[in-house]
Amino acid sequence: MTTETTGTADETPLFGPQSQFSSFFDDPRWALAMIRATVLEAAHPQIGAALADNSTFVAHPWRRLRNTFLSMRRMFGGDPAEREREAARLNRLHARMSGTDYHGRPYDAMDRAARAWVVATLFESAVTMCRLSGQPLDQDTMERMYAEYRAFLAALDGDAEELPEALHDFWGYFDRVVENDLENTEAARVILYRLFDHLPAPALLDGAPTLWAAGRAVAGPLLGAITVASLPEPYRRRAGLPEMPGAPTLMQGAYCAAGLARFLPQGWINAESIIELLSLSPDSDDPRARTMAALGARMKQASALLRLLTPLSGNPAPDRAPSAGTGEGRRSAEEFFRKVLDQTGDGHLDWPDLAAMARELATRLDLDEPEETRLYDAFAAWWRELQAALDTDGDGRVSADEYAAAVPSLAGPALIRVAEVLFDATDKNGDGTIDADEYHTLFHTAFHRNLATTNGTYSRGAFVRDFLSFMSGRRSSTPYDPLLADA
């Protein structure tokens, strides 16, 4: 196992606030580097297949961003116990992801070489972002940062043997993987050509879809062009990626402009605060949500004006007004299937979709074993129940048409069991009720129920009824939408 420091007591720790990694966390360039690293990860056949089959990054990119950010904070934090616990959680998560790609080749998210490539892309993209922004790292800084990333891999795998020990050997390893292993995978194509163009609005900006669509129509292609131009030339050539005129200059300008943030006063840019803000539901009890709600009203006015001046093609959805009363309303079967059931965004319901629900709930509740496995097992039983009832053509998954045609009542025994297991996991103190703090841990948003009328608690029966109403009654719900439906 790699040690916490690079050797002597006076050297900078490999983890914690003094690490080189931590210095990049609030750097705007890091956003561009992370997109680039994600494409290089997705271009690896093993990783690309795992992403295509199991990831929610298409349907729920903002949720995926938040969870990834928090995980990396834990892994690179200064608390060894928290890092060990997060590494164990990640290993359990990845151990549940295996299968075959569309070529019939097996993939396994626990494959050591593939996991090493993920770490390699993060390190190489950090070095590249500094070079492209005109602030290249000196050799000592690169050596120290490479040691940090190898320590990160060791925390996951028990050792870092899949990555070269010396930095000067790393570059040959990286070039060999790019030349010999990377492919134009479906996952890489989705990130470059679908995700940016169809990126859903974050929860807090979901009330002005016209304005968001107009901004996305400009920013999406630019981000795609910048990312393609920043990829290694051998991969761009082998994958047949287009070379847009002026894209290298645009890429250089984007990195240099982001690099100017170093002149801002320290603390002006806080990535964690920005991600938390984007993740807030408009109905959240967070004071920042009320401020953004007022801003949202202004945005809606601008959105309406934009729609009058430059109408979009087709029939864009109107700006949504806040729901009255309890914040709940009926949603169509198609919307329920797309927003809630189809977590991976592939147009079908199968086990990875329900596994994604279990993963999100376990992440919110920060579950350890055996509670995490109990939750997964409950969702697995629900999937078997759904498959038996709805998979009419026997292809092993449920299509939107099969779901809509059946118009089923999903509140069978297995779903009731999911609700009961979720209640037990949320009820941390085991007193048979959920108090306001326990509820907030799960939902991180305002709870439109007067807890004072029930002595400040939420009973098992009420919890199960509300959960079933949302999951089977296709009723939009202010607490549950940010958890399972919002992007």
Short mmCIF file of C-alpha atoms in Angstrom, two decimals:
data_model
loop_
_atom_site.label_atom_id
_atom_site.label_comp_id
_atom_site.label_asym_id
_atom_site.label_seq_id
_atom_site.Cartn_x
_atom_site.Cartn_y
_atom_site.Cartn_z
CA MET A 1 0.00 0.00 0.00
CA THR A 2 1.36 3.44 -0.91
CA THR A 3 2.16 5.63 2.07
CA GLU A 4 0.57 8.94 2.94
CA THR A 5 3.68 10.97 2.08
CA THR A 6 6.38 10.74 -0.55
CA GLY A 7 9.01 9.78 1.99
CA THR A 8 10.40 12.27 4.47
CA ALA A 9 8.34 13.98 7.13
CA ASP A 10 8.73 17.46 5.64
CA GLU A 11 7.41 16.51 2.20
CA THR A 12 3.89 17.39 1.06
CA PRO A 13 1.26 14.73 1.92
CA LEU A 14 -0.16 12.77 -1.01
CA PHE A 15 -3.70 13.30 0.30
CA GLY A 16 -5.48 16.17 1.99
CA PRO A 17 -5.66 19.94 1.44
CA GLN A 18 -1.92 20.27 0.77
CA SER A 19 -1.93 17.83 -2.14
CA GLN A 20 -1.49 18.97 -5.72
CA PHE A 21 -4.83 17.37 -6.58
CA SER A 22 -6.67 19.57 -4.06
CA SER A 23 -5.18 22.70 -5.62
CA PHE A 24 -6.99 21.86 -8.88
CA PHE A 25 -10.38 21.14 -7.38
CA ASP A 26 -11.70 24.70 -7.62
CA ASP A 27 -9.88 25.43 -10.88
CA PRO A 28 -12.29 26.10 -13.79
CA ARG A 29 -9.86 24.34 -16.12
CA TRP A 30 -10.58 21.16 -14.20
CA ALA A 31 -14.07 21.02 -15.72
CA LEU A 32 -12.59 20.88 -19.23
CA ALA A 33 -9.99 18.34 -18.13
CA MET A 34 -12.61 16.10 -16.53
CA ILE A 35 -14.69 16.04 -19.73
CA ARG A 36 -11.57 15.12 -21.71
CA ALA A 37 -10.61 12.41 -19.20
CA THR A 38 -14.15 10.96 -19.29
CA VAL A 39 -14.01 10.62 -23.09
CA LEU A 40 -10.64 8.85 -22.87
CA GLU A 41 -12.05 6.53 -20.20
CA ALA A 42 -15.15 5.81 -22.29
CA ALA A 43 -12.95 5.02 -25.32
CA HIS A 44 -11.49 2.03 -23.45
CA PRO A 45 -13.59 -1.01 -24.48
CA GLN A 46 -14.03 -2.34 -20.93
CA ILE A 47 -14.93 1.01 -19.44
CA GLY A 48 -17.06 2.09 -22.39
CA ALA A 49 -19.16 -1.08 -22.19
CA ALA A 50 -19.65 -0.67 -18.43
CA LEU A 51 -20.71 2.95 -18.91
CA ALA A 52 -23.09 2.14 -21.76
CA ASP A 53 -24.82 -0.61 -19.78
CA ASN A 54 -24.82 0.76 -16.24
CA SER A 55 -24.18 4.48 -16.04
CA THR A 56 -26.77 7.21 -15.58
CA PHE A 57 -24.57 9.94 -17.09
CA VAL A 58 -26.91 10.37 -20.11
CA ALA A 59 -30.23 10.66 -18.29
CA HIS A 60 -28.90 12.12 -15.03
CA PRO A 61 -25.58 13.88 -15.75
CA TRP A 62 -25.85 16.42 -12.93
CA ARG A 63 -26.51 13.73 -10.37
CA ARG A 64 -23.56 11.74 -11.70
CA LEU A 65 -21.37 14.86 -11.51
CA ARG A 66 -22.35 15.51 -7.90
CA ASN A 67 -21.74 11.94 -6.80
CA THR A 68 -18.38 11.74 -8.61
CA PHE A 69 -17.27 15.02 -7.08
CA LEU A 70 -18.17 13.96 -3.55
CA SER A 71 -16.48 10.60 -4.03
CA MET A 72 -13.23 12.18 -5.19
CA ARG A 73 -13.36 14.60 -2.26
CA ARG A 74 -13.51 11.63 0.08
CA MET A 75 -10.78 9.71 -1.71
CA PHE A 76 -8.33 12.63 -1.76
CA GLY A 77 -9.28 13.99 1.66
CA GLY A 78 -6.97 13.90 4.65
CA ASP A 79 -8.94 11.32 6.67
CA PRO A 80 -7.55 7.80 6.05
CA ALA A 81 -10.60 6.12 7.61
CA GLU A 82 -12.99 8.02 5.31
CA ARG A 83 -10.82 7.20 2.30
CA GLU A 84 -10.78 3.51 3.18
CA ARG A 85 -14.55 3.50 3.62
CA GLU A 86 -15.12 5.25 0.29
CA ALA A 87 -12.74 2.87 -1.48
CA ALA A 88 -14.70 -0.07 -0.08
CA ARG A 89 -17.96 1.51 -1.29
CA LEU A 90 -16.56 2.07 -4.79
CA ASN A 91 -15.29 -1.50 -4.95
CA ARG A 92 -18.70 -2.86 -3.97
CA LEU A 93 -20.31 -0.65 -6.62
CA HIS A 94 -17.92 -1.76 -9.36
CA ALA A 95 -18.14 -5.42 -8.35
CA ARG A 96 -21.82 -5.31 -9.35
CA MET A 97 -21.00 -4.23 -12.93
CA SER A 98 -20.06 -6.92 -15.43
CA GLY A 99 -21.43 -8.30 -18.68
CA THR A 100 -20.68 -8.35 -22.40
CA ASP A 101 -20.47 -5.53 -24.93
CA TYR A 102 -22.21 -5.42 -28.31
CA HIS A 103 -19.25 -7.34 -29.82
CA GLY A 104 -19.79 -10.15 -27.33
CA ARG A 105 -16.61 -9.30 -25.41
CA PRO A 106 -16.80 -9.61 -21.60
CA TYR A 107 -16.28 -6.59 -19.40
CA ASP A 108 -15.77 -6.27 -15.67
CA ALA A 109 -15.67 -2.97 -13.81
CA MET A 110 -13.20 -4.53 -11.35
CA ASP A 111 -10.66 -5.18 -14.12
CA ARG A 112 -7.39 -3.83 -12.71
CA ALA A 113 -5.98 -2.61 -16.03
CA ALA A 114 -9.18 -0.71 -16.81
CA ARG A 115 -9.23 0.90 -13.35
CA ALA A 116 -5.61 1.94 -13.79
CA TRP A 117 -6.54 3.57 -17.10
CA VAL A 118 -9.20 5.68 -15.34
CA VAL A 119 -6.56 7.02 -12.95
CA ALA A 120 -4.13 7.51 -15.83
CA THR A 121 -6.59 9.66 -17.79
CA LEU A 122 -7.22 11.88 -14.75
CA PHE A 123 -3.51 12.48 -14.25
CA GLU A 124 -2.67 12.99 -17.92
CA SER A 125 -5.63 15.33 -18.45
CA ALA A 126 -4.55 17.44 -15.46
CA VAL A 127 -1.07 17.76 -16.96
CA THR A 128 -2.55 18.55 -20.38
CA MET A 129 -4.91 21.23 -19.04
CA CYS A 130 -1.96 23.07 -17.53
CA ARG A 131 0.02 22.83 -20.75
CA LEU A 132 -2.86 23.97 -22.96
CA SER A 133 -3.55 26.97 -20.73
CA GLY A 134 0.05 28.16 -20.96
CA GLN A 135 0.94 27.14 -17.39
CA PRO A 136 2.85 23.85 -17.78
CA LEU A 137 3.78 21.97 -14.64
CA ASP A 138 7.43 21.70 -13.70
CA GLN A 139 8.98 18.25 -13.36
CA ASP A 140 8.92 18.16 -9.54
CA THR A 141 5.23 19.07 -9.44
CA MET A 142 4.39 16.40 -12.02
CA GLU A 143 6.35 13.81 -10.04
CA ARG A 144 4.50 14.67 -6.85
CA MET A 145 1.09 14.67 -8.56
CA TYR A 146 1.81 11.33 -10.23
CA ALA A 147 2.63 9.88 -6.82
CA GLU A 148 -0.76 11.14 -5.58
CA TYR A 149 -2.63 9.39 -8.37
CA ARG A 150 -0.74 6.15 -7.85
CA ALA A 151 -1.64 6.37 -4.17
CA PHE A 152 -5.27 6.85 -5.20
CA LEU A 153 -5.11 3.66 -7.28
CA ALA A 154 -3.42 1.82 -4.40
CA ALA A 155 -6.25 2.88 -2.08
CA LEU A 156 -8.69 1.17 -4.47
CA ASP A 157 -6.74 -1.92 -5.55
CA GLY A 158 -4.34 -2.46 -2.66
CA ASP A 159 -1.39 -1.57 -4.86
CA ALA A 160 -0.58 0.56 -7.90
CA GLU A 161 1.31 -2.05 -9.92
CA GLU A 162 -0.87 -1.54 -13.02
CA LEU A 163 0.65 1.92 -13.44
CA PRO A 164 4.39 2.37 -14.04
CA GLU A 165 6.28 3.31 -10.91
CA ALA A 166 8.31 6.08 -12.53
CA LEU A 167 6.79 9.08 -14.28
CA HIS A 168 9.11 8.83 -17.30
CA ASP A 169 7.74 5.32 -17.93
CA PHE A 170 4.15 6.51 -17.63
CA TRP A 171 4.20 8.43 -20.92
CA GLY A 172 5.15 5.33 -22.89
CA TYR A 173 2.37 3.38 -21.15
CA PHE A 174 -0.17 6.10 -21.93
CA ASP A 175 0.82 6.29 -25.60
CA ARG A 176 0.64 2.49 -25.97
CA VAL A 177 -2.91 2.33 -24.59
CA VAL A 178 -4.02 5.20 -26.84
CA GLU A 179 -2.45 3.57 -29.91
CA ASN A 180 -3.45 -0.03 -29.27
CA ASP A 181 -6.48 -0.24 -26.98
CA LEU A 182 -8.79 2.74 -27.38
CA GLU A 183 -11.77 2.51 -29.73
CA ASN A 184 -14.54 4.69 -31.05
CA THR A 185 -16.96 3.22 -28.49
CA GLU A 186 -20.63 3.98 -28.20
CA ALA A 187 -20.07 5.61 -24.80
CA ALA A 188 -17.42 7.97 -26.21
CA ARG A 189 -19.70 8.93 -29.11
CA VAL A 190 -22.59 9.60 -26.72
CA ILE A 191 -20.47 11.97 -24.63
CA LEU A 192 -19.15 13.87 -27.64
CA TYR A 193 -22.23 14.04 -29.84
CA ARG A 194 -25.31 13.43 -27.71
CA LEU A 195 -24.67 14.49 -24.13
CA PHE A 196 -23.67 18.07 -24.87
CA ASP A 197 -26.44 18.61 -27.42
CA HIS A 198 -29.18 17.17 -25.16
CA LEU A 199 -27.84 18.04 -21.73
CA PRO A 200 -30.87 18.46 -19.42
CA ALA A 201 -31.09 21.53 -17.25
CA PRO A 202 -29.94 21.14 -13.65
CA ALA A 203 -32.75 20.98 -11.13
CA LEU A 204 -32.51 24.61 -10.12
CA LEU A 205 -32.76 25.86 -13.72
CA ASP A 206 -35.41 23.41 -14.87
CA GLY A 207 -38.09 26.09 -14.84
CA ALA A 208 -36.82 27.88 -17.96
CA PRO A 209 -36.37 25.21 -20.64
CA THR A 210 -36.45 27.63 -23.58
CA LEU A 211 -33.62 29.75 -22.24
CA TRP A 212 -31.65 26.64 -21.30
CA ALA A 213 -32.17 25.12 -24.76
CA ALA A 214 -30.98 28.33 -26.44
CA GLY A 215 -27.79 28.43 -24.36
CA ARG A 216 -27.18 24.72 -24.84
CA ALA A 217 -27.55 25.06 -28.62
CA VAL A 218 -24.52 27.36 -28.58
CA ALA A 219 -22.43 25.88 -25.76
CA GLY A 220 -22.98 22.20 -26.61
CA PRO A 221 -21.25 22.13 -30.00
CA LEU A 222 -18.47 24.36 -28.66
CA LEU A 223 -17.75 22.00 -25.77
CA GLY A 224 -17.78 19.06 -28.15
CA ALA A 225 -15.35 20.76 -30.55
CA ILE A 226 -13.03 21.81 -27.70
CA THR A 227 -12.99 18.28 -26.27
CA VAL A 228 -12.31 16.61 -29.64
CA ALA A 229 -9.48 19.03 -30.38
CA SER A 230 -7.85 18.29 -27.01
CA LEU A 231 -7.79 14.49 -27.47
CA PRO A 232 -4.54 12.74 -28.48
CA GLU A 233 -4.05 12.89 -32.23
CA PRO A 234 -3.58 9.10 -32.67
CA TYR A 235 -6.97 8.45 -31.09
CA ARG A 236 -8.68 11.16 -33.14
CA ARG A 237 -7.24 9.64 -36.30
CA ARG A 238 -8.18 6.03 -35.47
CA ALA A 239 -11.66 6.99 -34.27
CA GLY A 240 -12.28 9.13 -37.34
CA LEU A 241 -13.20 12.19 -35.29
CA PRO A 242 -13.75 15.31 -37.39
CA GLU A 243 -11.25 18.15 -37.30
CA MET A 244 -13.25 21.36 -37.35
CA PRO A 245 -11.48 24.40 -38.81
CA GLY A 246 -10.34 26.66 -36.00
CA ALA A 247 -11.05 24.08 -33.29
CA PRO A 248 -7.43 24.00 -31.98
CA THR A 249 -7.45 27.78 -31.61
CA LEU A 250 -10.85 27.65 -29.92
CA MET A 251 -9.59 24.95 -27.54
CA GLN A 252 -6.46 26.91 -26.68
CA GLY A 253 -8.52 30.03 -26.04
CA ALA A 254 -10.96 28.15 -23.77
CA TYR A 255 -8.18 26.71 -21.61
CA CYS A 256 -6.34 30.04 -21.44
CA ALA A 257 -9.53 31.90 -20.52
CA ALA A 258 -10.31 29.38 -17.78
CA GLY A 259 -6.74 29.71 -16.55
CA LEU A 260 -7.25 33.43 -15.91
CA ALA A 261 -9.25 32.42 -12.84
CA ARG A 262 -5.93 32.16 -11.00
CA PHE A 263 -5.97 35.97 -10.74
CA LEU A 264 -9.25 35.94 -8.79
CA PRO A 265 -9.11 36.22 -4.99
CA GLN A 266 -8.80 32.88 -3.26
CA GLY A 267 -12.15 31.34 -2.42
CA TRP A 268 -14.14 33.15 -5.10
CA ILE A 269 -14.65 29.90 -6.98
CA ASN A 270 -15.77 26.95 -4.89
CA ALA A 271 -16.64 23.87 -6.95
CA GLU A 272 -18.50 22.16 -4.12
CA SER A 273 -20.78 25.15 -3.57
CA ILE A 274 -21.47 25.46 -7.30
CA ILE A 275 -22.38 21.77 -7.65
CA GLU A 276 -24.58 21.89 -4.55
CA LEU A 277 -26.32 24.98 -5.90
CA LEU A 278 -27.02 23.37 -9.28
CA SER A 279 -28.39 20.30 -7.51
CA LEU A 280 -30.86 22.22 -5.36
CA SER A 281 -34.52 21.68 -6.06
CA PRO A 282 -36.48 24.93 -6.49
CA ASP A 283 -38.61 23.76 -3.56
CA SER A 284 -35.60 23.12 -1.32
CA ASP A 285 -35.51 24.54 2.17
CA ASP A 286 -31.98 25.83 1.49
CA PRO A 287 -31.93 29.68 1.60
CA ARG A 288 -29.92 29.72 -1.63
CA ALA A 289 -32.84 28.07 -3.41
CA ARG A 290 -35.11 31.00 -2.55
CA THR A 291 -32.57 33.40 -4.00
CA MET A 292 -32.29 31.34 -7.14
CA ALA A 293 -36.08 31.07 -7.34
CA ALA A 294 -36.28 34.85 -7.56
CA LEU A 295 -33.60 34.78 -10.25
CA GLY A 296 -35.55 32.01 -11.96
CA ALA A 297 -38.61 34.24 -12.21
CA ARG A 298 -36.47 36.76 -14.09
CA MET A 299 -35.11 33.98 -16.29
CA LYS A 300 -38.63 32.91 -17.18
CA GLN A 301 -39.40 36.41 -18.33
CA ALA A 302 -36.26 36.38 -20.47
CA SER A 303 -37.19 32.90 -21.72
CA ALA A 304 -40.64 34.10 -22.79
CA LEU A 305 -39.12 37.10 -24.56
CA LEU A 306 -36.60 34.87 -26.33
CA ARG A 307 -39.39 32.55 -27.44
CA LEU A 308 -41.23 35.48 -29.00
CA LEU A 309 -38.17 36.87 -30.74
CA THR A 310 -36.55 33.63 -31.91
CA PRO A 311 -39.05 30.77 -31.81
CA LEU A 312 -37.41 27.36 -31.76
CA SER A 313 -38.31 24.73 -34.32
CA GLY A 314 -40.86 22.15 -33.32
CA ASN A 315 -43.00 22.53 -30.26
CA PRO A 316 -40.77 23.16 -27.24
CA ALA A 317 -42.25 22.48 -23.86
CA PRO A 318 -43.59 25.58 -22.14
CA ASP A 319 -41.86 26.91 -19.07
CA ARG A 320 -43.18 25.07 -16.08
CA ALA A 321 -44.89 27.01 -13.38
CA PRO A 322 -44.41 25.97 -9.79
CA SER A 323 -46.95 23.44 -8.62
CA ALA A 324 -49.60 24.63 -6.27
CA GLY A 325 -50.44 23.19 -2.91
CA THR A 326 -48.40 20.12 -2.09
CA GLY A 327 -46.22 20.38 -5.20
CA GLU A 328 -47.55 17.08 -6.51
CA GLY A 329 -49.34 16.38 -9.78
CA ARG A 330 -50.18 13.61 -12.20
CA ARG A 331 -47.58 12.69 -14.81
CA SER A 332 -48.12 10.58 -17.90
CA ALA A 333 -46.96 6.99 -18.15
CA GLU A 334 -44.44 8.03 -20.81
CA GLU A 335 -42.96 10.76 -18.62
CA PHE A 336 -42.82 8.44 -15.60
CA PHE A 337 -41.03 5.78 -17.66
CA ARG A 338 -38.53 8.27 -19.08
CA LYS A 339 -37.79 10.28 -15.96
CA VAL A 340 -38.04 7.69 -13.20
CA LEU A 341 -37.79 4.13 -14.49
CA ASP A 342 -35.31 4.53 -17.36
CA GLN A 343 -32.37 5.67 -15.24
CA THR A 344 -29.72 4.86 -17.88
CA GLY A 345 -31.56 6.68 -20.67
CA ASP A 346 -31.40 3.82 -23.20
CA GLY A 347 -35.17 3.71 -23.78
CA HIS A 348 -35.70 0.41 -21.94
CA LEU A 349 -36.20 -0.73 -18.38
CA ASP A 350 -33.90 -3.49 -17.15
CA TRP A 351 -31.81 -4.39 -14.13
CA PRO A 352 -29.17 -1.61 -14.52
CA ASP A 353 -31.96 0.97 -14.21
CA LEU A 354 -33.17 -0.37 -10.89
CA ALA A 355 -29.59 -0.93 -9.75
CA ALA A 356 -28.99 2.77 -10.44
CA MET A 357 -31.92 3.63 -8.16
CA ALA A 358 -30.50 1.43 -5.42
CA ARG A 359 -27.06 2.98 -5.93
CA GLU A 360 -28.40 6.52 -5.63
CA LEU A 361 -30.40 5.73 -2.50
CA ALA A 362 -27.44 3.94 -0.91
CA THR A 363 -25.20 6.89 -1.76
CA ARG A 364 -27.58 9.43 -0.24
CA LEU A 365 -27.87 7.38 2.94
CA ASP A 366 -24.13 6.55 2.98
CA LEU A 367 -24.90 2.89 3.60
CA ASP A 368 -22.38 0.24 4.59
CA GLU A 369 -22.82 -3.50 4.52
CA PRO A 370 -25.10 -5.33 5.09
CA GLU A 371 -27.71 -2.56 4.64
CA GLU A 372 -26.45 -1.75 1.14
CA THR A 373 -26.81 -5.35 -0.04
CA ARG A 374 -30.28 -5.58 1.52
CA LEU A 375 -31.36 -2.57 -0.54
CA TYR A 376 -29.89 -4.00 -3.77
CA ASP A 377 -31.52 -7.37 -3.10
CA ALA A 378 -34.91 -5.69 -2.58
CA PHE A 379 -34.60 -3.85 -5.91
CA ALA A 380 -33.47 -7.08 -7.61
CA ALA A 381 -36.62 -8.82 -6.39
CA TRP A 382 -38.70 -5.92 -7.69
CA TRP A 383 -37.01 -6.20 -11.09
CA ARG A 384 -37.87 -9.90 -11.28
CA GLU A 385 -41.48 -9.04 -10.45
CA LEU A 386 -41.60 -6.32 -13.13
CA GLN A 387 -39.95 -8.54 -15.73
CA ALA A 388 -42.45 -11.32 -15.15
CA ALA A 389 -45.41 -8.95 -15.46
CA LEU A 390 -44.33 -6.58 -18.24
CA ASP A 391 -41.78 -8.28 -20.53
CA THR A 392 -44.30 -9.56 -23.07
CA ASP A 393 -41.82 -10.26 -25.89
CA GLY A 394 -39.34 -12.11 -23.67
CA ASP A 395 -36.28 -10.07 -24.62
CA GLY A 396 -35.26 -9.64 -20.97
CA ARG A 397 -36.18 -5.97 -20.71
CA VAL A 398 -39.26 -3.77 -20.68
CA SER A 399 -39.83 -1.24 -23.45
CA ALA A 400 -41.72 2.01 -23.04
CA ASP A 401 -44.49 0.58 -25.23
CA GLU A 402 -44.77 -2.56 -23.12
CA TYR A 403 -44.98 -0.45 -20.00
CA ALA A 404 -47.53 2.00 -21.43
CA ALA A 405 -49.68 -0.77 -22.94
CA ALA A 406 -49.95 -2.63 -19.67
CA VAL A 407 -50.58 0.50 -17.57
CA PRO A 408 -49.64 -1.66 -14.61
CA SER A 409 -50.09 -1.19 -10.95
CA LEU A 410 -46.50 -1.55 -9.79
CA ALA A 411 -47.27 -1.73 -6.08
CA GLY A 412 -46.72 -5.46 -5.73
CA PRO A 413 -45.16 -7.24 -2.76
CA ALA A 414 -41.60 -6.69 -4.02
CA LEU A 415 -42.03 -2.89 -4.28
CA ILE A 416 -43.55 -2.83 -0.80
CA ARG A 417 -40.44 -4.67 0.39
CA VAL A 418 -38.24 -2.01 -1.28
CA ALA A 419 -40.11 0.69 0.64
CA GLU A 420 -39.71 -1.18 3.92
CA VAL A 421 -35.98 -1.75 3.43
CA LEU A 422 -35.53 1.91 2.47
CA PHE A 423 -37.40 2.98 5.59
CA ASP A 424 -35.17 0.81 7.79
CA ALA A 425 -32.05 2.24 6.15
CA THR A 426 -33.27 5.82 6.62
CA ASP A 427 -34.26 5.22 10.24
CA LYS A 428 -30.67 5.40 11.50
CA ASN A 429 -31.50 5.26 15.20
CA GLY A 430 -33.91 2.36 14.77
CA ASP A 431 -36.75 3.93 16.73
CA GLY A 432 -39.35 2.94 14.14
CA THR A 433 -39.90 6.49 12.88
CA ILE A 434 -38.05 8.95 10.64
CA ASP A 435 -37.38 12.36 12.12
CA ALA A 436 -36.71 15.54 10.16
CA ASP A 437 -32.92 15.10 10.21
CA GLU A 438 -33.13 11.53 8.96
CA TYR A 439 -35.53 12.55 6.22
CA HIS A 440 -33.27 15.41 5.15
CA THR A 441 -30.33 13.00 4.89
CA LEU A 442 -32.20 11.07 2.23
CA PHE A 443 -33.88 13.85 0.29
CA HIS A 444 -31.79 16.97 0.89
CA THR A 445 -34.81 19.10 0.14
CA ALA A 446 -37.89 20.57 1.71
CA PHE A 447 -40.37 18.03 2.98
CA HIS A 448 -43.93 19.18 2.36
CA ARG A 449 -45.41 17.49 5.39
CA ASN A 450 -46.11 19.17 8.70
CA LEU A 451 -44.01 17.00 10.98
CA ALA A 452 -45.37 18.80 14.02
CA THR A 453 -48.72 17.10 13.49
CA THR A 454 -47.06 13.71 13.94
CA ASN A 455 -44.85 14.64 16.86
CA GLY A 456 -42.06 15.55 14.45
CA THR A 457 -41.75 12.04 13.03
CA TYR A 458 -42.66 10.11 9.89
CA SER A 459 -44.16 6.69 10.52
CA ARG A 460 -43.33 3.52 8.61
CA GLY A 461 -46.86 3.29 7.22
CA ALA A 462 -46.88 6.87 5.95
CA PHE A 463 -43.44 6.48 4.41
CA VAL A 464 -44.38 3.27 2.61
CA ARG A 465 -47.65 4.79 1.32
CA ASP A 466 -45.87 7.87 -0.05
CA PHE A 467 -43.15 5.80 -1.67
CA LEU A 468 -45.66 3.48 -3.33
CA SER A 469 -47.75 6.45 -4.46
CA PHE A 470 -44.75 7.88 -6.25
CA MET A 471 -43.37 4.64 -7.70
CA SER A 472 -46.65 3.07 -8.77
CA GLY A 473 -49.14 5.90 -9.03
CA ARG A 474 -47.01 7.94 -11.44
CA ARG A 475 -47.53 10.97 -9.25
CA SER A 476 -44.82 13.62 -9.35
CA SER A 477 -43.58 14.38 -5.87
CA THR A 478 -41.48 17.27 -4.64
CA PRO A 479 -39.38 15.09 -2.30
CA TYR A 480 -38.89 12.13 -4.65
CA ASP A 481 -38.36 13.91 -7.96
CA PRO A 482 -34.94 15.36 -7.02
CA LEU A 483 -33.94 11.91 -5.80
CA LEU A 484 -35.01 9.66 -8.67
CA ALA A 485 -36.40 11.80 -11.51
CA ASP A 486 -34.37 15.00 -11.79
CA ALA A 487 -31.18 15.06 -13.84
#
